[in-house]
Coordinates of N, CA, C and O in Angstrom, one line a residue:
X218 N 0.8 -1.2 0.0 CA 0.0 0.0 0.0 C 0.9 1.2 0.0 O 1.8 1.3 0.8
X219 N 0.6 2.0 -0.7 CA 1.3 3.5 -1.1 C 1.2 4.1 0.4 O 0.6 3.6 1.3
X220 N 2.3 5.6 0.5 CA 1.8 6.3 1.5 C 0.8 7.3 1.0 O 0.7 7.8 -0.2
X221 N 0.0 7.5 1.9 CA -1.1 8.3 2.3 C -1.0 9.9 2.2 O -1.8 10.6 1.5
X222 N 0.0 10.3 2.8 CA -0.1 11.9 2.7 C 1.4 12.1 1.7 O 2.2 11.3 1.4
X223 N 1.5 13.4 1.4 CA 3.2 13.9 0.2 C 3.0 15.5 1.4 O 2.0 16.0 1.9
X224 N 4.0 15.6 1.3 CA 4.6 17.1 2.1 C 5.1 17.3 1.6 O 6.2 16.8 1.2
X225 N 4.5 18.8 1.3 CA 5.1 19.9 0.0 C 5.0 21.4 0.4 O 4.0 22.0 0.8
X226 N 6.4 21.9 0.3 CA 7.0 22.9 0.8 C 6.3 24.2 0.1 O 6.4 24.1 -1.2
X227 N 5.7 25.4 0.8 CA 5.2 26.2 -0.3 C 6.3 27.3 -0.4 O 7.5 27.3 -0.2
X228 N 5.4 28.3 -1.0 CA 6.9 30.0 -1.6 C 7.1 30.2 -0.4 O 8.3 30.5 -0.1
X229 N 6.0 30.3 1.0 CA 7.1 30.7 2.0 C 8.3 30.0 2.7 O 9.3 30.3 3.4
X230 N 7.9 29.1 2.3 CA 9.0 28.1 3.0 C 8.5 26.8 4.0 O 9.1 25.9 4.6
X231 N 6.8 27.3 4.0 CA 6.1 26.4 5.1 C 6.3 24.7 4.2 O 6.6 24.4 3.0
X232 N 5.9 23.7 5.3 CA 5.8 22.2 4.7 C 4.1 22.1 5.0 O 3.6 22.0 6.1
X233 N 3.2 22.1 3.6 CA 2.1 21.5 4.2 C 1.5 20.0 3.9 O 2.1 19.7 2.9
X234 N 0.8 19.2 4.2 CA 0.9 18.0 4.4 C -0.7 17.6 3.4 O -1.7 18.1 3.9
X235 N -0.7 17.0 2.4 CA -1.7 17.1 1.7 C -2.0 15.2 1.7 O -1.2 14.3 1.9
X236 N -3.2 15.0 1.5 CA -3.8 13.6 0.9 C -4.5 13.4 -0.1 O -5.4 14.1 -0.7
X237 N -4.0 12.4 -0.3 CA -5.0 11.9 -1.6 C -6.7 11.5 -1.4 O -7.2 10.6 -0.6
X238 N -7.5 12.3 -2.3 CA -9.0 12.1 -1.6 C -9.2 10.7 -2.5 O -8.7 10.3 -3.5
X239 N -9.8 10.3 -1.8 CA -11.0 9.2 -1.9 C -11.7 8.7 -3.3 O -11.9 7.6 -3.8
X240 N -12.0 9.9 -3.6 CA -13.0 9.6 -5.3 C -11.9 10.6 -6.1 O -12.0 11.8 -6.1
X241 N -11.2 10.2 -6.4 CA -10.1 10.8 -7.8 C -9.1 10.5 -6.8 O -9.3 9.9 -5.8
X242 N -7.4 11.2 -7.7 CA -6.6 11.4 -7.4 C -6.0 12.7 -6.8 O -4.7 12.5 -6.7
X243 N -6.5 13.8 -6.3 CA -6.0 15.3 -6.2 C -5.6 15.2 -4.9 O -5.7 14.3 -4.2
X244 N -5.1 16.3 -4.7 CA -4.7 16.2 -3.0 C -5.4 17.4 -2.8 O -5.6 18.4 -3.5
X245 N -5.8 17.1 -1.6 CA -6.1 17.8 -0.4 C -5.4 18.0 0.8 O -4.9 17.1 1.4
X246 N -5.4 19.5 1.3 CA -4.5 19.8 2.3 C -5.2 19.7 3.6 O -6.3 20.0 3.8
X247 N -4.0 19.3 4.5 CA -4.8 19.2 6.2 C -5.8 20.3 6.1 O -5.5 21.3 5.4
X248 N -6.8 20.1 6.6 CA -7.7 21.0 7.0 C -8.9 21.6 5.8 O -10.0 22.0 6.1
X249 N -8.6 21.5 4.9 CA -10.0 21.3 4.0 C -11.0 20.2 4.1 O -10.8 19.1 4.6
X250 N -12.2 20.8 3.4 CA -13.1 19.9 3.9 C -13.9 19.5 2.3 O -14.7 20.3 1.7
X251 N -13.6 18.4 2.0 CA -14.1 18.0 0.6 C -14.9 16.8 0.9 O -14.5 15.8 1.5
X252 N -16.2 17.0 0.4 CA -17.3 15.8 0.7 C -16.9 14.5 -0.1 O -16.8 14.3 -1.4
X253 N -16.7 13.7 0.9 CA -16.6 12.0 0.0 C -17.2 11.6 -1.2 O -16.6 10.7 -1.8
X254 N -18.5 12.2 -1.9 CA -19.0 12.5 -3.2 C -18.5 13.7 -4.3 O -19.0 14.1 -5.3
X255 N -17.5 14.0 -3.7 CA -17.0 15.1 -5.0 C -15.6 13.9 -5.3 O -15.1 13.1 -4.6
X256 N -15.5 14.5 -7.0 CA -14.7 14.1 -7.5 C -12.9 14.6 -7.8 O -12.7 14.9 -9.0
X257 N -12.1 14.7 -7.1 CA -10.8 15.6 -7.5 C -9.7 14.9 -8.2 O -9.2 13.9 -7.7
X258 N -9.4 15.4 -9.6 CA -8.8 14.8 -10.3 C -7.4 14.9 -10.0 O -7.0 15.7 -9.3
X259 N -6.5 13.8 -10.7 CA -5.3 14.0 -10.5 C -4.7 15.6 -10.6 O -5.2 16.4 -11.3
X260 N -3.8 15.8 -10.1 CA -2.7 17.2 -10.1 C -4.0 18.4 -10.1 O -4.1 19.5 -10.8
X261 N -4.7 17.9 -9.3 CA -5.7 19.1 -8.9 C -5.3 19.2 -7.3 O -4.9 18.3 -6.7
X262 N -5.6 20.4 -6.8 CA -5.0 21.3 -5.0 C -6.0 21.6 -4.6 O -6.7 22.4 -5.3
X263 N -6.6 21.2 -3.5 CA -7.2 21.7 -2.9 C -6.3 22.4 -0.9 O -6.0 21.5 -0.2
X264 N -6.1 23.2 -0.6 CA -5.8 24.5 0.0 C -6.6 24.6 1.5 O -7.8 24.7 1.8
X265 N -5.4 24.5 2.3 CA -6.5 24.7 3.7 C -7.6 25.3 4.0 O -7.5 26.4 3.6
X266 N -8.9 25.0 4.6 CA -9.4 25.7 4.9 C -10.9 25.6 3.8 O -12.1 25.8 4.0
X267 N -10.3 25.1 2.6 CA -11.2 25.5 1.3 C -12.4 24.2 1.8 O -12.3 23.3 2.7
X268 N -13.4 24.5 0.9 CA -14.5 23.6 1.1 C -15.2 23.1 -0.1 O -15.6 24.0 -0.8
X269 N -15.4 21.5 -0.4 CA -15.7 21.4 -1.8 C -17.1 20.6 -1.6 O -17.0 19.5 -1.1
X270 N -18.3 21.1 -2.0 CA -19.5 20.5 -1.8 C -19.7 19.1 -2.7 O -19.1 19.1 -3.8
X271 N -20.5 17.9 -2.4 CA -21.0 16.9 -2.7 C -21.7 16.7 -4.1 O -23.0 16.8 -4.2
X272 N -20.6 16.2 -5.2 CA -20.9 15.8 -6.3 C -19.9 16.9 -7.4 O -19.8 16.6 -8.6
X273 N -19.3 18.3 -6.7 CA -18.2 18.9 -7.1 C -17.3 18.3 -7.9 O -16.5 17.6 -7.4
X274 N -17.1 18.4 -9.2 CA -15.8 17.7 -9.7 C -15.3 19.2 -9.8 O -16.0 20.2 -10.0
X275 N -13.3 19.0 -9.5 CA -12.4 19.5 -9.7 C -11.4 19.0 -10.1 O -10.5 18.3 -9.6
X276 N -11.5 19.7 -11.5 CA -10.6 18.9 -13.0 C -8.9 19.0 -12.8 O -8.4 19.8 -12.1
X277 N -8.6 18.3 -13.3 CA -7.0 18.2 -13.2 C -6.0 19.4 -13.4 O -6.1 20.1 -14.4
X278 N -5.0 19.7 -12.4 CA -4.5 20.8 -12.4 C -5.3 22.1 -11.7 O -4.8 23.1 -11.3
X279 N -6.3 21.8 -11.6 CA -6.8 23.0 -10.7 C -6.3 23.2 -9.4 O -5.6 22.4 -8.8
X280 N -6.8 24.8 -8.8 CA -6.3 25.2 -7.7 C -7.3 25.3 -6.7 O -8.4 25.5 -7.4
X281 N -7.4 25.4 -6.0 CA -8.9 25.8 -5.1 C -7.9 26.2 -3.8 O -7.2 25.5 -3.1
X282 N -8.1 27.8 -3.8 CA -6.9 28.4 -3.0 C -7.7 28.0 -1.1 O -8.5 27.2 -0.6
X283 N -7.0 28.8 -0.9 CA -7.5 28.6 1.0 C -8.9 29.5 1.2 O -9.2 30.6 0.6
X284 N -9.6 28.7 2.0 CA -10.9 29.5 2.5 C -11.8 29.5 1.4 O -12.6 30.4 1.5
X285 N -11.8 28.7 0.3 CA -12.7 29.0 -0.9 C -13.7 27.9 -1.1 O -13.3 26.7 -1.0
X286 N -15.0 28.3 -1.4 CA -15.8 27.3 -1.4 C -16.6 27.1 -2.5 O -17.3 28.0 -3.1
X287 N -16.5 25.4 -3.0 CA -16.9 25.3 -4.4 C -18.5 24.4 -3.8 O -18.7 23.4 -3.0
X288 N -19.1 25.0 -4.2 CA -21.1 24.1 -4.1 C -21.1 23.1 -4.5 O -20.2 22.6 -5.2
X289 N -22.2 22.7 -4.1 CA -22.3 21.3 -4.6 C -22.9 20.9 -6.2 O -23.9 21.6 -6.7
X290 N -22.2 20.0 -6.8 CA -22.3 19.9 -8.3 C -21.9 21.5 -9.4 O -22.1 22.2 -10.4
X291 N -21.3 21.2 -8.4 CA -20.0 22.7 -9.3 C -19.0 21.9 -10.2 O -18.8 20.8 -9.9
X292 N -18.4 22.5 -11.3 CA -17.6 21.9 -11.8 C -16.6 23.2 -12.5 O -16.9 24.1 -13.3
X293 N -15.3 22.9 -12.0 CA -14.3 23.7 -12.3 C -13.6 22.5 -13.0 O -13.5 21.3 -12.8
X294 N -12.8 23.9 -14.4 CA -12.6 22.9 -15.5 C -10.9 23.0 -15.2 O -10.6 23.8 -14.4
X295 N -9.8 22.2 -15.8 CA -8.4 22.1 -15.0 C -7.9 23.4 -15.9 O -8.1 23.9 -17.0
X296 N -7.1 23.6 -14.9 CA -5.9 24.2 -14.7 C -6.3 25.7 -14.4 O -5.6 26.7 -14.3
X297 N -7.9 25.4 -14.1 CA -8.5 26.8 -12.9 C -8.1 27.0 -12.1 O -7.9 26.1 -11.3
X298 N -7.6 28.5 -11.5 CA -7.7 28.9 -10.1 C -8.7 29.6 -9.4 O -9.0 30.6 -9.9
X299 N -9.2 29.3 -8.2 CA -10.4 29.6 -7.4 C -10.0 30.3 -6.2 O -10.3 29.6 -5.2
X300 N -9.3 31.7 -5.9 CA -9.0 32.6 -5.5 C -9.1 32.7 -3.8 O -10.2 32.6 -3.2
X301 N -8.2 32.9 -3.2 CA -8.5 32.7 -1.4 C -10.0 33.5 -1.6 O -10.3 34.5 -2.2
X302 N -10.8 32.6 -0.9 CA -12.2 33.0 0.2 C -13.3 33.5 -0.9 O -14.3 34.1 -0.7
X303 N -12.7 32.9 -2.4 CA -13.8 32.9 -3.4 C -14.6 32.1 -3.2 O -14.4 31.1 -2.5
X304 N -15.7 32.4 -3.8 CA -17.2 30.8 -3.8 C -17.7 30.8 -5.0 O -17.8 31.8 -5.7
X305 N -18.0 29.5 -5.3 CA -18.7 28.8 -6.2 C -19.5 28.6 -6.1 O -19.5 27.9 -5.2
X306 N -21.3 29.0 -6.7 CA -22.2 28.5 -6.2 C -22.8 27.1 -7.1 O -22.6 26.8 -8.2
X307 N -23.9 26.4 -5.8 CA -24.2 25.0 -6.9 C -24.5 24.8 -7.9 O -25.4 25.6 -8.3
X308 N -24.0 23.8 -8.7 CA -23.7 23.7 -10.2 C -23.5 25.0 -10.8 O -24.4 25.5 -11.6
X309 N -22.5 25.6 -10.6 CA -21.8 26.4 -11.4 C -20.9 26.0 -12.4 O -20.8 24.8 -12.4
X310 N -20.1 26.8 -13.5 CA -19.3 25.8 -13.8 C -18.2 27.1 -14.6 O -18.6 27.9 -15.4
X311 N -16.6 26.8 -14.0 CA -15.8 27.2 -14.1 C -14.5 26.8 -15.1 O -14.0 25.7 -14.9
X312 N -14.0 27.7 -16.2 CA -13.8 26.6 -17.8 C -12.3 26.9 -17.5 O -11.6 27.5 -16.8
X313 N -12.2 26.2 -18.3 CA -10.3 26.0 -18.2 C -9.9 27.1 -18.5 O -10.4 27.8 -19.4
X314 N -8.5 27.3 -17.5 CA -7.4 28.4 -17.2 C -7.9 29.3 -17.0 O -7.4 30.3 -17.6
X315 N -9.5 29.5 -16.0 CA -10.1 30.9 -15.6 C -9.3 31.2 -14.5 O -8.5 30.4 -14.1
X316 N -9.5 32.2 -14.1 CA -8.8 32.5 -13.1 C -9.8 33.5 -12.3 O -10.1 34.7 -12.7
X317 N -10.3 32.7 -10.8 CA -11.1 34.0 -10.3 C -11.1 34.5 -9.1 O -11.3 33.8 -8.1
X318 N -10.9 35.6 -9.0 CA -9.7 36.2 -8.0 C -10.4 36.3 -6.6 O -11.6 36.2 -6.5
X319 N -9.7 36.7 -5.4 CA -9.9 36.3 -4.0 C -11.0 37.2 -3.9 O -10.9 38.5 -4.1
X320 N -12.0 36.5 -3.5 CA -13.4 36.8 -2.1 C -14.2 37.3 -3.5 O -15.1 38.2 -3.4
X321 N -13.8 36.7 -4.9 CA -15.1 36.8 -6.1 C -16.2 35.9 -5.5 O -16.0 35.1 -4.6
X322 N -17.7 36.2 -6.1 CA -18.6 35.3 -6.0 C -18.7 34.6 -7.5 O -18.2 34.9 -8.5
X323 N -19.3 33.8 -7.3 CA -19.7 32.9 -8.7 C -21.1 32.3 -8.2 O -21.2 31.3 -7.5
X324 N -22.1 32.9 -8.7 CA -23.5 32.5 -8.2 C -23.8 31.3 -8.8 O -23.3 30.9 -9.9
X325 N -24.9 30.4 -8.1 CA -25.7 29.5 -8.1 C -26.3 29.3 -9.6 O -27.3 29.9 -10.1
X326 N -25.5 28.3 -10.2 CA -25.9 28.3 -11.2 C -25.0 28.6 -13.3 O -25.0 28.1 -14.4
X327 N -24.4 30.0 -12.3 CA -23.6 30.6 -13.1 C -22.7 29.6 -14.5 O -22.5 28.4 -14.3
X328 N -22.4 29.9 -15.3 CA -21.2 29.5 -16.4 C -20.6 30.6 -16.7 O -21.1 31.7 -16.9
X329 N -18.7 30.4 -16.6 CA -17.9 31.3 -17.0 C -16.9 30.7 -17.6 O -16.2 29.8 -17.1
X330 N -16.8 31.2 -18.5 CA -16.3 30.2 -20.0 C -14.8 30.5 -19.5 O -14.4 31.1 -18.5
X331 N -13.8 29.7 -20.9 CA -12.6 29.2 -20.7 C -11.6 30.5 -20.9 O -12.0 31.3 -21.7
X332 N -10.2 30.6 -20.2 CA -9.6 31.9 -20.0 C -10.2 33.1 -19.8 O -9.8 34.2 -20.2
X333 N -11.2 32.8 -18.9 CA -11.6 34.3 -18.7 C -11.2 34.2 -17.1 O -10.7 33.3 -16.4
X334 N -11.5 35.8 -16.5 CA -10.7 36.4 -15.3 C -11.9 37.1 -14.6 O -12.7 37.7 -15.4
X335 N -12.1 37.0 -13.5 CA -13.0 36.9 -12.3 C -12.3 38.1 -11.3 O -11.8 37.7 -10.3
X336 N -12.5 39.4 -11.7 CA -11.7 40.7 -10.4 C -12.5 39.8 -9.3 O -13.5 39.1 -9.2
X337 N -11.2 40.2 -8.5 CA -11.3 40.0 -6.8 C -12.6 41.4 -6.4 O -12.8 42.6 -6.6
X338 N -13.1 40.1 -5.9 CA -14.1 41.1 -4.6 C -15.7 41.1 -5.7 O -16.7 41.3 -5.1
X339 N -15.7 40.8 -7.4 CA -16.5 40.9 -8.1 C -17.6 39.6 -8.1 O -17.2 38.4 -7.9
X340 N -19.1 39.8 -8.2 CA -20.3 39.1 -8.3 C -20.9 38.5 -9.6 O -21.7 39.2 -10.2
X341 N -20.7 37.3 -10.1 CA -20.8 37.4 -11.6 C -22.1 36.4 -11.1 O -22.2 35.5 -10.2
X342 N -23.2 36.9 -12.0 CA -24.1 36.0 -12.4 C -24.5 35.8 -14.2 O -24.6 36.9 -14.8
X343 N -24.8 34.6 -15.0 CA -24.8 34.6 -16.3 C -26.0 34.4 -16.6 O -26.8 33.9 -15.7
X344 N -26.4 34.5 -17.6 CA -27.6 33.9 -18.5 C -27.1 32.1 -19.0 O -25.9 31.8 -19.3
X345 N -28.1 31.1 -19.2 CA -28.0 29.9 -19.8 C -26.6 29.8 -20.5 O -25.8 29.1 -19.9
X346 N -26.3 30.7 -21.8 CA -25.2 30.4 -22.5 C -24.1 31.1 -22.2 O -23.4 31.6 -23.1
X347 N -23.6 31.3 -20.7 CA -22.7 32.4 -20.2 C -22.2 33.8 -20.1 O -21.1 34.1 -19.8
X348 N -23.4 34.6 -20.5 CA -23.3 35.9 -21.0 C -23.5 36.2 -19.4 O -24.4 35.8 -18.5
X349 N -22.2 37.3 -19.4 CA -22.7 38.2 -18.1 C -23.7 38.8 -17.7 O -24.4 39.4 -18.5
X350 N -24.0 38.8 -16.8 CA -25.2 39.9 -16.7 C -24.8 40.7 -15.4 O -24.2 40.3 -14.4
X351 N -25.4 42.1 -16.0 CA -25.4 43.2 -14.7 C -25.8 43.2 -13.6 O -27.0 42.9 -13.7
X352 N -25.6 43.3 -12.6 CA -26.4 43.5 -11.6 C -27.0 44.1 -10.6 O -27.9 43.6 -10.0

């Protein structure tokens, strides 16, 4: 049997101690809380603190920074980042190499297509085919 946790040193110099979840391959760091029904794919992070609701996939290479919470049947697409104390709301869905920045919202529901960028602190909600909308 493999080992269980890898310890990986961050930019400041800290060692944090991550596991392999349950339904995929991603790691998870001490102290996040990802429901035994979400799916985390290989070379996907999930980040102290963060929280991933039940039936959540998070695609390969993604980031799910500290304090950030993805809803349940959310799906962020790989090589996303999900910004300290950003939220995802349920079944949202977040497209490859978005990037959306700390304490954004992403409402219930929402689509935000691929390489697009999410200001910190901003409220996005979309129409069906991902068109922004004002609010």
């Amino acid at each position: 049997m493999g080992k269980n946790y890898v310890d990986i040193e961050n930019d400041q110099g800290a060692t944090l101690r991550y596991r392999k979840h349950a339904n995929g391959r991603g790691l998870v760091a001490h102290g996040a809380k990802v429901h035994p029904k979400a799916h985390i794919e290989a070379g996907a992070y999930i980040e102290p603190g963060a929280r991933v609701g039940a039936g959540a996939t998070i695609a390969r290479g993604a980031w799910i920074d500290e304090d950030a919470v993805v809803g349940e049947g959310a799906f962020v697409d790989a090589h996303a980042h999900i910004g300290q104390g950003a939220a995802i709301g349920d079944h949202a869905y977040v497209g490859v190499r978005t990037d959306v920045g700390a304490g954004a919202r992403i409402v219930r529901g929402a689509r935000i297509g691929d390489d697009e960028t999410v200001a910190a602190g901003l409220t996005i909600a979309t129409d069906q085919k991902g068109l922004w909308l004002a609010a």
